[in-house]
Amino acid sequence: MSTETLTKPDADTRDTTGDDTPKMFHYVRKDKIAESAVTGSLVVALCGEVFPVTRSPKPGSPVCPECQKIFNNLPPGGDD
């Protein structure tokens, strides 16, 4: 089983800033993003957070520090 990760993080909208903007975005398996966005199914971030995909990050969006740390330590070529 290979692990696929998204090269850009996706949103966990449960942690919001009050104006419906997520506080941070998480890394998730890219093969699950479209499915979640269409069906509302839950995805699991690298850090273990579970949520439905509802937002896409904008450049410069804050990233979950734990997801970033895990992503940075993954071996190259995880998209097989």
CSV table of C-alpha atoms in Angstrom, one decimal:
chain,number,residue,atom,x,y,z
A,1,MET,CA,0.0,0.0,0.0
A,2,SER,CA,1.5,3.3,-1.0
A,3,THR,CA,0.7,6.6,0.6
A,4,GLU,CA,-0.4,9.5,-1.6
A,5,THR,CA,-0.3,13.0,-0.2
A,6,LEU,CA,-1.6,16.2,-1.5
A,7,THR,CA,1.1,18.7,-2.5
A,8,LYS,CA,-1.1,21.4,-1.1
A,9,PRO,CA,-3.1,21.1,2.1
A,10,ASP,CA,-6.8,21.0,2.4
A,11,ALA,CA,-9.1,22.6,4.9
A,12,ASP,CA,-10.4,21.5,8.3
A,13,THR,CA,-13.3,23.8,8.6
A,14,ARG,CA,-14.1,22.8,12.2
A,15,ASP,CA,-11.4,25.2,13.4
A,16,THR,CA,-12.6,28.5,12.1
A,17,THR,CA,-11.7,32.1,12.7
A,18,GLY,CA,-15.3,33.3,13.1
A,19,ASP,CA,-15.7,34.5,9.5
A,20,ASP,CA,-15.9,30.9,8.1
A,21,THR,CA,-12.2,30.9,7.2
A,22,PRO,CA,-10.4,27.8,8.5
A,23,LYS,CA,-7.6,28.5,11.0
A,24,MET,CA,-5.3,26.1,9.2
A,25,PHE,CA,-5.2,23.5,6.4
A,26,HIS,CA,-4.2,19.9,6.6
A,27,TYR,CA,-2.4,17.4,4.3
A,28,VAL,CA,-4.7,14.6,3.1
A,29,ARG,CA,-4.5,11.7,0.6
A,30,LYS,CA,-5.1,13.4,-2.8
A,31,ASP,CA,-7.2,10.4,-4.1
A,32,LYS,CA,-9.8,11.2,-1.4
A,33,ILE,CA,-10.2,14.9,-1.9
A,34,ALA,CA,-12.6,14.9,-4.9
A,35,GLU,CA,-14.6,12.0,-3.4
A,36,SER,CA,-15.0,14.0,-0.1
A,37,ALA,CA,-15.8,17.2,-1.9
A,38,VAL,CA,-18.6,15.5,-3.9
A,39,THR,CA,-20.0,13.0,-1.4
A,40,GLY,CA,-19.2,14.7,1.9
A,41,SER,CA,-17.3,11.6,3.0
A,42,LEU,CA,-14.6,12.2,5.7
A,43,VAL,CA,-10.9,12.4,5.0
A,44,VAL,CA,-8.0,11.7,7.5
A,45,ALA,CA,-5.2,14.2,7.6
A,46,LEU,CA,-1.6,13.2,8.2
A,47,CYS,CA,-1.9,14.5,11.7
A,48,GLY,CA,-5.0,12.3,12.3
A,49,GLU,CA,-7.7,15.0,12.1
A,50,VAL,CA,-10.9,13.7,10.4
A,51,PHE,CA,-13.1,16.1,8.5
A,52,PRO,CA,-15.0,16.5,5.2
A,53,VAL,CA,-13.3,18.5,2.4
A,54,THR,CA,-15.2,21.8,2.0
A,55,ARG,CA,-12.5,24.4,1.2
A,56,SER,CA,-9.4,24.8,-1.0
A,57,PRO,CA,-6.4,26.6,0.4
A,58,LYS,CA,-5.2,29.9,-1.1
A,59,PRO,CA,-1.4,30.6,-1.5
A,60,GLY,CA,0.0,31.5,1.9
A,61,SER,CA,-2.7,29.8,3.9
A,62,PRO,CA,-1.6,28.5,7.3
A,63,VAL,CA,-0.8,24.8,7.4
A,64,CYS,CA,-1.2,22.5,10.3
A,65,PRO,CA,2.3,22.3,11.9
A,66,GLU,CA,2.0,18.6,12.7
A,67,CYS,CA,0.9,17.7,9.1
A,68,GLN,CA,3.8,19.8,7.7
A,69,LYS,CA,6.3,18.0,9.9
A,70,ILE,CA,5.0,14.6,8.9
A,71,PHE,CA,4.9,15.5,5.2
A,72,ASN,CA,8.4,16.8,5.3
A,73,ASN,CA,9.6,13.5,6.8
A,74,LEU,CA,7.9,11.3,4.1
A,75,PRO,CA,10.2,9.6,1.7
A,76,PRO,CA,10.2,11.1,-1.8
A,77,GLY,CA,7.9,9.4,-4.4
A,78,GLY,CA,5.0,8.8,-2.2
A,79,ASP,CA,2.6,9.4,-5.1
A,80,ASP,CA,3.0,5.9,-6.6
